[in-house]
Coordinates of C-alpha atoms and ligand atoms in Angstrom, one line a residue:
Chain Z
X1 CA 16.7 -6.4 -34.6
X2 CA 17.9 -4.4 -31.2
X3 CA 16.2 -1.0 -32.1
X4 CA 13.1 -2.3 -32.9
X5 CA 12.5 -3.5 -29.7
X6 CA 11.1 0.2 -28.3
X7 CA 8.9 -0.1 -31.9
X8 CA 7.8 -3.5 -30.9
X9 CA 6.3 -2.4 -27.3
X10 CA 4.4 0.4 -29.0
X11 CA 2.7 -1.7 -30.8
X12 CA 1.7 -4.5 -28.3
X13 CA 1.4 -1.3 -25.6
X14 CA -1.7 0.0 -27.7
X15 CA -2.9 -2.9 -29.6
X16 CA -5.2 -3.0 -27.9
X17 CA -7.0 0.8 -28.7
X18 CA -7.1 0.2 -32.3
X19 CA -11.0 -2.8 -32.0
X20 CA -12.5 0.2 -29.7
X21 CA -11.3 2.8 -31.8
X22 CA -12.3 1.9 -35.0
X23 CA -16.0 0.8 -33.7
X24 CA -16.4 4.5 -32.7
X25 CA -15.1 5.4 -35.8
X26 CA -17.7 3.4 -37.3
X27 CA -20.6 4.2 -35.3
X28 CA -19.8 8.2 -35.9
X29 CA -19.5 7.6 -39.5
X30 CA -22.8 5.7 -39.5
X31 CA -24.8 8.8 -37.4
X32 CA -23.4 11.3 -40.1
X33 CA -25.2 9.8 -42.7
X34 CA -27.7 8.8 -40.7
X35 CA -29.1 12.7 -39.6
X36 CA -27.5 13.9 -43.3
X37 CA -30.1 11.0 -44.9
X38 CA -32.7 11.3 -41.9
X39 CA -32.5 15.9 -41.4
X40 CA -30.3 16.7 -45.0
X41 CA -27.9 18.4 -42.4
X42 CA -24.1 18.6 -43.4
X43 CA -22.2 16.5 -40.0
X44 CA -19.0 15.8 -40.3
X45 CA -17.9 12.3 -40.4
X46 CA -15.0 10.9 -40.1
X47 CA -13.2 11.4 -43.1
X48 CA -13.7 15.8 -43.6
X49 CA -12.7 15.6 -40.1
X50 CA -9.4 14.7 -40.9
X51 CA -8.8 16.7 -43.6
X52 CA -9.6 19.5 -42.8
X53 CA -7.8 18.2 -39.0
X54 CA -5.0 18.2 -42.1
X55 CA -5.5 21.6 -43.0
X56 CA -5.6 23.1 -39.0
X57 CA -2.3 20.8 -39.4
X58 CA -0.9 22.9 -42.2
X59 CA -1.9 26.4 -40.4
X60 CA -5.2 27.5 -41.4
X61 CA -6.6 29.6 -38.5
X62 CA -9.5 28.8 -36.4
X63 CA -10.3 32.5 -34.8
X64 CA -7.8 34.1 -35.3
X65 CA -4.9 31.8 -34.0
X66 CA -3.2 28.4 -35.7
X67 CA -4.9 25.0 -34.3
X68 CA -1.2 25.3 -32.2
X69 CA -1.3 28.1 -30.6
X70 CA -5.1 26.6 -29.3
X71 CA -3.7 24.0 -28.7
X72 CA 0.1 25.2 -26.6
X73 CA -2.6 27.9 -24.4
X74 CA -4.5 25.1 -23.4
X75 CA -1.8 22.5 -22.3
X76 CA -0.9 25.7 -20.6
X77 CA -3.7 26.9 -18.6
X78 CA -4.2 23.0 -18.0
X79 CA -0.8 22.8 -15.8
X80 CA -0.5 25.0 -14.4
X81 CA -5.0 24.8 -12.8
X82 CA -3.8 21.1 -12.3
X83 CA -0.1 22.3 -10.8
X84 CA -1.8 24.1 -8.8
X85 CA -4.8 21.6 -6.8
X86 CA -1.2 18.9 -7.0
X87 CA 0.2 21.5 -4.8
X88 CA -2.8 22.6 -2.7
X89 CA -4.0 18.4 -2.5
X90 CA -1.3 17.4 -1.5
X91 CA -0.6 19.6 0.7
X92 CA -4.3 19.1 2.5
X93 CA -3.6 15.2 2.2
X94 CA -0.5 15.8 4.4
X95 CA -1.4 18.2 6.7
X96 CA -4.9 16.5 7.5
X97 CA -3.0 12.9 7.4
X98 CA -0.5 14.7 10.2
X99 CA -2.5 15.9 12.6
X100 CA -5.5 15.1 13.7
X101 CA -6.8 18.8 14.5
X102 CA -6.3 19.5 11.2
X103 CA -8.4 16.4 9.1
X104 CA -11.6 17.1 12.1
X105 CA -11.6 20.6 11.0
X106 CA -12.1 20.3 7.7
X107 CA -14.0 16.3 8.2
X108 CA -16.4 16.5 4.8
X109 CA -14.7 20.0 2.5
X110 CA -12.9 17.6 0.1
X111 CA -15.9 15.1 0.0
X112 CA -18.4 18.2 -0.6
X113 CA -16.3 19.8 -2.9
X114 CA -16.5 16.8 -5.7
X115 CA -19.4 17.2 -5.9
X116 CA -19.9 20.2 -6.7
X117 CA -19.6 20.1 -11.2
X118 CA -16.9 22.3 -12.1
X119 CA -19.1 24.0 -14.7
X120 CA -20.8 25.1 -11.7
X121 CA -17.5 26.8 -11.0
X122 CA -18.7 29.2 -13.8
X123 CA -20.5 32.2 -12.5
X124 CA -17.5 32.4 -9.3
X125 CA -14.1 32.4 -11.9
X126 CA -16.5 35.4 -13.2
X127 CA -17.1 36.5 -10.2
X128 CA -13.7 37.0 -8.5
X129 CA -11.0 36.9 -11.3
X130 CA -13.8 38.3 -13.9
X131 CA -13.6 37.2 -18.2
X132 CA -9.6 35.3 -19.1
X133 CA -7.2 32.9 -18.1
X134 CA -6.8 33.5 -14.3
X135 CA -10.6 32.7 -13.7
X136 CA -10.7 29.3 -15.8
X137 CA -7.6 28.5 -14.1
X138 CA -8.8 28.8 -10.6
X139 CA -11.8 26.7 -11.7
X140 CA -9.4 24.0 -13.3
X141 CA -7.7 24.0 -9.7
X142 CA -10.5 23.9 -7.6
X143 CA -12.4 20.9 -10.0
X144 CA -8.5 19.1 -9.3
X145 CA -8.2 19.3 -5.8
X146 CA -10.3 17.6 -4.6
X147 CA -9.7 14.3 -5.4
X148 CA -6.4 14.9 -5.4
X149 CA -6.3 15.4 -1.6
X150 CA -9.2 13.4 -0.8
X151 CA -6.4 10.2 -2.5
X152 CA -4.0 11.8 -0.7
X153 CA -5.5 11.5 2.9
X154 CA -7.8 8.2 2.8
X155 CA -3.7 6.7 1.1
X156 CA -1.6 7.9 4.0
X157 CA -5.2 7.3 6.8
X158 CA -5.3 3.2 5.5
X159 CA -1.2 2.2 5.8
X160 CA -1.3 -0.7 6.6
X161 CA -1.6 -1.4 10.6
X162 CA 2.0 -3.6 10.0
X163 CA 3.8 -1.7 8.2
X164 CA 3.9 1.2 10.8
X165 CA 4.1 -1.9 14.0
X166 CA 7.1 -2.0 12.1
X167 CA 8.7 1.1 12.2
X168 CA 7.4 1.8 15.6
X169 CA 9.1 -1.5 17.0
X170 CA 12.5 -0.4 14.9
X171 CA 12.7 2.9 16.7
X172 CA 11.3 5.5 14.0
X173 CA 8.8 8.1 15.8
X174 CA 6.6 10.2 14.9
X175 CA 8.8 12.0 11.9
X176 CA 10.6 9.9 11.1
X177 CA 7.2 7.5 10.8
X178 CA 5.5 9.8 8.7
X179 CA 8.2 10.9 6.6
X180 CA 9.7 7.6 5.9
X181 CA 6.7 4.7 5.9
X182 CA 3.1 6.9 5.6
X183 CA 4.5 9.4 2.6
X184 CA 5.3 6.6 0.3
X185 CA 3.0 4.4 1.9
X186 CA 0.9 6.2 0.4
X187 CA 2.0 6.9 -2.9
X188 CA 0.1 4.7 -4.9
X189 CA -3.0 7.0 -4.0
X190 CA -1.6 9.8 -4.2
X191 CA -0.7 8.5 -7.5
X192 CA -4.5 8.3 -8.4
X193 CA -5.0 11.4 -6.9
X194 CA -2.9 13.6 -9.6
X195 CA -4.8 10.8 -12.7
X196 CA -7.5 11.4 -11.8
X197 CA -7.0 15.0 -10.6
X198 CA -5.4 15.3 -14.6
X199 CA -8.8 13.6 -15.9
X200 CA -11.2 16.3 -14.0
X201 CA -8.5 19.0 -15.0
X202 CA -8.5 18.5 -18.4
X203 CA -12.6 18.1 -19.0
X204 CA -13.3 21.3 -17.1
X205 CA -11.2 23.3 -19.0
X206 CA -12.3 22.8 -22.8
X207 CA -15.8 23.5 -21.1
X208 CA -14.5 26.9 -18.9
X209 CA -12.8 27.6 -22.1
X210 CA -15.6 27.4 -23.8
X211 CA -17.8 30.4 -21.8
X212 CA -14.8 31.6 -19.5
X213 CA -13.9 33.6 -22.4
X214 CA -10.3 32.5 -23.2
X215 CA -9.3 34.4 -26.8
X216 CA -8.4 30.8 -27.4
X217 CA -8.2 26.9 -26.4
X218 CA -9.3 24.0 -27.8
X219 CA -12.6 25.0 -25.9
X220 CA -13.1 28.6 -27.4
X221 CA -11.9 27.1 -30.7
X222 CA -14.5 24.5 -30.9
X223 CA -17.0 26.7 -29.5
X224 CA -16.2 29.4 -31.9
X225 CA -16.5 26.9 -35.0
X226 CA -20.1 26.8 -34.6
X227 CA -20.9 30.2 -35.9
X228 CA -18.6 30.2 -38.6
X229 CA -20.4 27.0 -39.3
X230 CA -17.6 25.4 -40.2
X231 CA -18.3 22.5 -37.5
X232 CA -16.1 20.0 -39.0
X233 CA -13.3 22.2 -37.0
X234 CA -15.3 22.1 -34.3
X235 CA -15.3 18.6 -34.1
X236 CA -11.4 18.1 -35.3
X237 CA -10.9 20.0 -32.0
X238 CA -12.4 17.4 -30.3
X239 CA -11.1 15.0 -31.5
X240 CA -7.2 16.6 -30.6
X241 CA -8.7 17.1 -27.3
X242 CA -10.0 13.4 -26.3
X243 CA -6.3 12.7 -28.4
X244 CA -3.9 14.5 -25.8
X245 CA -6.6 12.9 -22.8
X246 CA -5.7 10.0 -24.3
X247 CA -1.9 10.1 -23.9
X248 CA -2.0 12.2 -20.9
X249 CA -3.5 9.2 -19.8
X250 CA -2.4 6.3 -21.2
X251 CA 0.4 6.6 -22.1
X252 CA 2.1 8.6 -18.9
X253 CA 0.0 8.2 -15.7
X254 CA -1.5 4.8 -16.3
X255 CA 1.7 3.2 -17.0
X256 CA 4.1 4.4 -14.3
X257 CA 0.9 4.2 -11.3
X258 CA 0.9 0.9 -12.4
X259 CA 4.5 0.2 -12.2
X260 CA 3.5 1.8 -8.2
X261 CA 1.1 -0.6 -7.2
X262 CA 3.2 -3.3 -8.8
X263 CA 6.0 -2.8 -7.2
X264 CA 4.2 -1.9 -3.9
X265 CA 2.0 -4.1 -3.8
X266 CA 3.8 -7.3 -2.5
X267 CA 0.3 -9.8 -2.4
X268 CA 0.2 -11.9 -6.6
X269 CA -2.4 -10.6 -8.2
X270 CA -2.0 -9.7 -12.3
X271 CA 0.5 -7.7 -13.3
Chain U
X1 CA 13.2 -10.6 31.4
X2 CA 9.0 -10.3 30.9
X3 CA 6.5 -10.5 32.9
X4 CA 2.4 -10.9 32.1
X5 CA 1.1 -9.7 35.9
X6 CA -2.4 -10.7 35.7
X7 CA -3.2 -8.9 32.6
X8 CA -6.5 -8.3 31.5
X9 CA -7.4 -8.2 27.9
X10 CA -10.2 -7.2 25.6
X11 CA -11.2 -5.5 22.8
X12 CA -14.1 -2.3 22.2
X13 CA -16.3 -3.7 20.0
X14 CA -18.4 0.1 18.9
X15 CA -22.0 -0.8 20.5
X16 CA -21.4 -3.9 21.3
X17 CA -20.1 -5.2 24.7
X18 CA -16.5 -5.3 24.8
X19 CA -14.1 -8.8 23.7
X20 CA -12.9 -10.5 26.5
X21 CA -9.7 -12.4 24.8
X22 CA -7.3 -13.1 27.8
X23 CA -8.9 -13.0 31.1
X24 CA -6.3 -12.6 34.2
X25 CA -3.5 -13.8 32.6
X26 CA 0.2 -14.5 34.6
X27 CA 3.2 -15.6 32.5
X28 CA 7.2 -14.8 33.3
X29 CA 9.4 -15.2 30.8
X30 CA 12.7 -16.3 31.6
X31 CA 16.5 -14.2 30.4
X32 CA 17.6 -16.8 27.5
X33 CA 14.4 -18.4 27.2
X34 CA 12.1 -20.2 24.2
X35 CA 9.2 -20.3 25.1
X36 CA 6.1 -21.6 22.1
X37 CA 3.2 -20.3 22.7
X38 CA -0.1 -22.8 21.3
X39 CA -3.3 -22.8 20.7
X40 CA -6.5 -22.8 18.7
X41 CA -7.0 -20.2 16.0
X42 CA -8.5 -17.3 17.4
X43 CA -7.5 -17.9 21.6
X44 CA -4.8 -14.5 21.4
X45 CA -1.7 -16.1 21.0
X46 CA -1.1 -13.3 18.8
X47 CA -2.9 -10.4 20.8
X48 CA -0.8 -11.6 23.7
X49 CA 2.5 -10.9 21.9
X50 CA 1.0 -7.3 20.6
X51 CA 1.0 -7.2 24.5
X52 CA 4.6 -8.1 24.6
X53 CA 5.3 -5.2 22.3
X54 CA 3.6 -2.9 23.1
X55 CA 0.9 -2.2 20.2
X56 CA -1.6 -3.1 22.2
X57 CA -2.1 -3.0 26.4
X58 CA -3.1 -4.3 28.4
X59 CA -7.5 -4.2 29.6
X60 CA -6.6 -4.6 33.2
X61 CA -3.3 -5.9 34.3
X62 CA -0.2 -5.1 33.8
X63 CA 2.9 -6.2 31.1
X64 CA 6.5 -5.3 32.3
X65 CA 10.1 -5.9 30.3
X66 CA 13.0 -6.1 32.5
X67 CA 10.7 -4.7 35.7
X68 CA 9.1 -1.5 33.8
X69 CA 5.5 -1.5 32.2
X70 CA 5.7 -1.5 28.6
X71 CA 4.5 2.2 27.1
X72 CA 5.8 1.2 23.6
X73 CA 7.5 -0.5 21.3
X74 CA 10.9 -1.0 20.8
X75 CA 13.8 -2.3 19.6
X76 CA 15.1 -4.1 22.2
X77 CA 12.0 -6.1 21.7
X78 CA 11.9 -7.8 17.6
X79 CA 9.1 -8.6 15.8
X80 CA 8.7 -11.0 13.0
X81 CA 5.3 -10.2 11.9
X82 CA 3.2 -13.7 10.2
X83 CA 3.9 -12.2 6.3
X84 CA 7.0 -10.7 5.8
X85 CA 5.8 -6.8 7.0
X86 CA 8.7 -5.2 4.6
X87 CA 8.6 -2.0 3.4
X88 CA 7.3 -2.8 -0.2
X89 CA 9.6 0.2 -1.4
X90 CA 13.1 0.3 0.7
X91 CA 15.2 -2.7 -1.4
X92 CA 16.5 -5.5 0.8
X93 CA 19.4 -3.7 2.1
X94 CA 17.4 -0.7 2.8
X95 CA 14.7 -2.7 5.0
X96 CA 17.8 -4.1 7.0
X97 CA 19.1 -1.0 7.0
X98 CA 16.2 0.7 8.0
X99 CA 16.3 -0.1 11.8
X100 CA 20.2 0.5 12.0
X101 CA 19.2 4.7 10.7
X102 CA 17.3 4.8 13.9
X103 CA 19.3 3.6 16.3
X104 CA 22.0 6.2 14.7
X105 CA 24.1 4.4 12.3
X106 CA 25.7 5.7 9.2
X107 CA 28.0 6.2 6.1
X108 CA 29.7 1.8 5.5
X109 CA 29.2 1.0 8.8
X110 CA 25.0 1.5 8.4
X111 CA 25.9 -0.6 5.3
X112 CA 28.2 -2.9 6.3
X113 CA 26.1 -3.8 9.4
X114 CA 23.7 -4.8 7.5
X115 CA 24.8 -6.9 5.0
X116 CA 26.6 -9.0 7.5
X117 CA 22.5 -10.3 8.1
X118 CA 21.7 -10.1 5.4
X119 CA 24.4 -12.7 4.5
X120 CA 24.6 -14.7 8.2
X121 CA 20.9 -15.5 6.7
X122 CA 22.5 -16.7 3.3
X123 CA 21.0 -13.5 1.2
X124 CA 24.1 -11.1 0.8
X125 CA 23.1 -12.0 -3.4
X126 CA 19.8 -10.3 -3.1
X127 CA 20.7 -7.3 -1.1
X128 CA 19.1 -4.9 -4.0
X129 CA 16.6 -6.5 -4.9
X130 CA 13.1 -5.6 -3.7
X131 CA 10.9 -7.5 -1.5
X132 CA 8.2 -8.1 -5.0
X133 CA 11.4 -9.9 -6.2
X134 CA 11.6 -12.6 -3.3
X135 CA 8.9 -15.4 -2.6
X136 CA 7.6 -16.1 0.8
X137 CA 10.0 -17.9 2.7
X138 CA 13.5 -15.1 1.6
X139 CA 11.5 -12.7 2.1
X140 CA 10.7 -13.8 5.8
X141 CA 13.7 -14.2 6.3
X142 CA 14.1 -10.4 5.3
X143 CA 12.0 -10.1 8.5
X144 CA 15.0 -11.7 10.3
X145 CA 17.4 -10.4 9.3
X146 CA 16.2 -6.6 9.7
X147 CA 15.0 -8.1 13.6
X148 CA 18.0 -9.8 14.5
X149 CA 20.2 -6.3 13.2
X150 CA 18.4 -4.5 16.1
X151 CA 20.2 -6.2 18.8
X152 CA 17.0 -7.1 20.9
X153 CA 17.1 -8.6 24.0
X154 CA 13.8 -10.6 22.9
X155 CA 12.2 -11.7 19.6
X156 CA 8.8 -12.6 19.4
X157 CA 7.7 -13.7 16.2
X158 CA 4.6 -13.9 15.6
X159 CA 3.5 -18.3 13.2
X160 CA 6.1 -16.4 11.4
X161 CA 7.0 -19.1 9.0
X162 CA 3.1 -20.9 8.7
X163 CA 2.8 -19.1 5.5
X164 CA 5.4 -21.9 4.2
X165 CA 5.2 -24.4 2.2
X166 CA 7.2 -26.7 5.1
X167 CA 10.2 -27.9 3.2
X168 CA 11.7 -23.6 3.6
X169 CA 9.6 -23.6 7.0
X170 CA 12.1 -26.7 8.2
X171 CA 14.5 -24.7 6.9
X172 CA 13.9 -21.3 9.1
X173 CA 13.4 -23.7 11.7
X174 CA 17.3 -24.4 12.0
X175 CA 18.3 -21.9 10.5
X176 CA 16.4 -19.3 13.7
X177 CA 17.0 -22.1 16.5
X178 CA 22.0 -21.9 14.9
X179 CA 21.3 -18.3 15.6
X180 CA 19.8 -18.9 18.9
X181 CA 22.2 -21.1 20.4
X182 CA 24.8 -19.1 19.5
X183 CA 23.5 -15.8 20.8
X184 CA 20.8 -16.7 23.4
X185 CA 18.1 -14.4 23.0
X186 CA 14.7 -14.9 24.8
X187 CA 12.3 -16.0 22.2
X188 CA 8.8 -15.7 22.5
X189 CA 7.1 -17.4 19.3
X190 CA 3.4 -18.7 18.6
X191 CA 2.5 -21.3 16.3
X192 CA -0.5 -23.4 16.4
X193 CA 1.4 -26.8 15.6
X194 CA 2.2 -29.7 18.1
X195 CA 4.8 -30.4 15.8
X196 CA 6.3 -27.0 15.5
X197 CA 6.3 -26.4 18.9
X198 CA 8.1 -29.4 20.4
X199 CA 10.5 -28.8 18.0
X200 CA 11.8 -25.6 18.8
X201 CA 11.2 -24.5 22.6
X202 CA 12.4 -25.1 26.3
X203 CA 8.7 -24.6 27.6
X204 CA 5.4 -24.7 25.4
X205 CA 2.9 -22.1 26.7
X206 CA -0.6 -24.7 26.4
X207 CA -4.0 -21.3 25.8
X208 CA -7.1 -22.0 25.9
X209 CA -10.2 -20.8 23.8
X210 CA -11.5 -17.0 23.9
X211 CA -13.9 -18.6 26.3
X212 CA -11.4 -19.9 28.6
X213 CA -9.1 -16.8 28.3
X214 CA -6.5 -17.3 29.2
X215 CA -3.5 -20.2 29.4
X216 CA -4.3 -23.7 30.8
X217 CA -1.0 -25.5 30.8
X218 CA 2.5 -24.7 31.1
X219 CA 4.6 -27.8 30.2
X220 CA 8.8 -28.2 29.9
X221 CA 10.3 -30.5 26.9
X222 CA 12.7 -32.6 28.8
X223 CA 14.7 -33.0 25.6
X224 CA 18.3 -32.5 24.7
X225 CA 19.6 -30.0 21.6
X226 CA 19.7 -30.1 19.3
X227 CA 17.2 -33.0 18.6
X228 CA 15.4 -34.2 15.8
X229 CA 12.6 -34.4 13.8
X230 CA 12.6 -37.9 14.1
X231 CA 13.3 -38.5 17.3
X232 CA 11.0 -41.7 19.9
X233 CA 11.3 -38.3 23.0
X234 CA 10.0 -35.6 20.7
X235 CA 7.3 -37.8 18.9
X236 CA 6.5 -38.6 22.3
X237 CA 6.5 -34.1 23.5
X238 CA 3.8 -34.0 20.3
X239 CA 1.5 -36.4 21.4
X240 CA 1.5 -35.1 25.8
X241 CA 1.3 -31.5 23.5
X242 CA -1.8 -32.9 21.5
X243 CA -3.6 -34.8 24.3
X244 CA -3.5 -30.9 26.3
X245 CA -4.9 -29.2 23.2
X246 CA -7.5 -32.4 22.7
X247 CA -8.8 -31.0 25.8
X248 CA -10.2 -27.6 25.2
X249 CA -12.9 -26.9 23.0
X250 CA -12.0 -25.8 19.5
X251 CA -13.3 -22.5 18.6
X252 CA -12.7 -21.9 14.7
X253 CA -14.8 -20.2 13.2
X254 CA -17.3 -22.1 10.8
X255 CA -15.2 -21.8 8.0
X256 CA -18.9 -20.6 5.2
X257 CA -20.7 -17.6 6.7
X258 CA -23.4 -17.1 6.8
X259 CA -24.5 -15.8 3.5
X260 CA -23.6 -18.3 1.1
X261 CA -25.8 -21.2 3.6
Ligands
LIG1 N1 -9.0 -5.7 16.1 C1 -10.3 -6.8 16.6 N2 -11.3 -6.2 17.1 C2 -11.8 -7.4 17.9 N3 -11.6 -8.3 18.0 C3 -11.3 -9.0 17.6 C4 -10.3 -8.1 17.6 N4 -8.6 -9.1 16.4 C5 -8.5 -10.2 16.7 N5 -10.3 -10.1 17.5 C6 -10.5 -11.5 17.9 O1 -9.8 -11.9 19.1 C7 -9.6 -13.1 19.9 C8 -8.2 -14.0 19.9 O2 -7.2 -12.9 18.6 P1 -6.3 -13.1 18.1 O3 -6.0 -12.7 16.6 O4 -5.4 -12.8 18.9 O5 -5.9 -14.6 18.0 P2 -4.6 -15.7 16.6 O6 -4.5 -16.9 18.4 O7 -3.3 -15.4 16.9 O8 -5.3 -16.9 15.7 P3 -4.8 -17.4 15.0 O9 -4.3 -18.2 15.3 O10 -6.3 -17.9 13.8 O11 -3.1 -15.6 14.5 C9 -10.4 -13.3 18.3 O12 -11.5 -14.1 18.7 C10 -10.7 -12.1 17.4 O13 -11.6 -12.8 17.1
LIG2 MG1 -2.4 -14.7 15.3

């Protein structure tokens, strides 16, 4: 039954998520009934949302596009914004980790960026790029760049001094030390930075699409469904957003991060 | 070969007065000598070794290696750390190759040399594992293989086996002696164990507590090699070392933190 192994592993991996999901669905269901009873408002229940999601998947359009198009456009913007953030964040982190002058000159800037709420960039984005695609990508990039930069830099700054000493003792000088010791040693931090940046980017993306007027995308679809009073569709989009975020986080980056950490860190710990 | 001349060392503490760890230390270690540095915890043994390695520099006085002032660490002074300090992202073989590459070895010669050193420490079968998959004793063997591969003139060892269980510790001590006898290198070996010092060293340098800030006894070990752990001479040597250590105030800080009280 060797072919069942991946299935078993899949079940084992996602099993812990079942109970929390049930709790969320229960609270949602109760809230929906409560709102209906108290205010007479048709608050979408999990079931109506699910049915609407099925219809959307089946081909119903939202604001003129099928659900798939919204998803693909959102994903495309996310990947573009995040790629820019990752490139700049890693580039900055490495440069500042390498050159003390750069670190000093820019000290505190990433921390400052981190303090700016993602949506506060809306006026900046619109002034710089006008309404549309570029503005959204800009907002994702600028929100996601700080966590990446901070993590890469701190990863390099906090490398175990004994490893650095060992390398220098074996004859490693600046260049080798940086590329063959500091960077690999900082890899777990780099991956956490990317994971945090990816999450931040996703949240900002959805919010940005609601405001910056992109004409498509999950955020746009949520806000547009309001005008047609198609709340189940809004909810369905929110569910899709959660599912995508969860999939990337739990299915991709979480395991990657845990893998590097358990390899990189020699101390015994829960694996 | 290694000479400390009137060396003082203080850790510059932020705001408060610097903490003097070593005060006017004079010590000469000759070619081929196996010297153990013995002393209670916190007396500055690691600091002494780090000065010889070139990781730290004296506040006053100088540290000489072959009559030249030590200005940086280098492969001629190989260091074995208390925790193996292997690169966790490299396989055992690649860890050993790291230093060899810096010496300019390439291709099959690089691989073969690294492998030969691993074999000599009984690690041939583990060459392609990551350090995380090794036991503490095996990691320390890799650390030794990696340093020996540098063909250092001096081995600087900082309590290399203190984290191991008694059995592996004794086996590694014997292996170290075997390697040392076949290829006499200078060794400076830091330990807080009287047992270890008496068994391994030609000469034991006993360091005092921080207050004394230096070396207060320098004793030859008048035993032939190979030694037996149960030999009367060895037991007598241990007793002498203990007696010397006992004259020193112990400077181990209390383990209970003020907050816990
Ligand atoms: N980075 C540091 N900053 C300030 N003081 C330090 C620092 N490192 C060590 N010390 C102090 O210097 C003294 C000597 O330290 P050292 O590590 O050399 O001791 P040691 O003899 O190796 O002790 P052990 O046997 O516990 O390893 C200690 O009292 C310690 O408190
Ligand atoms: Mg020490």
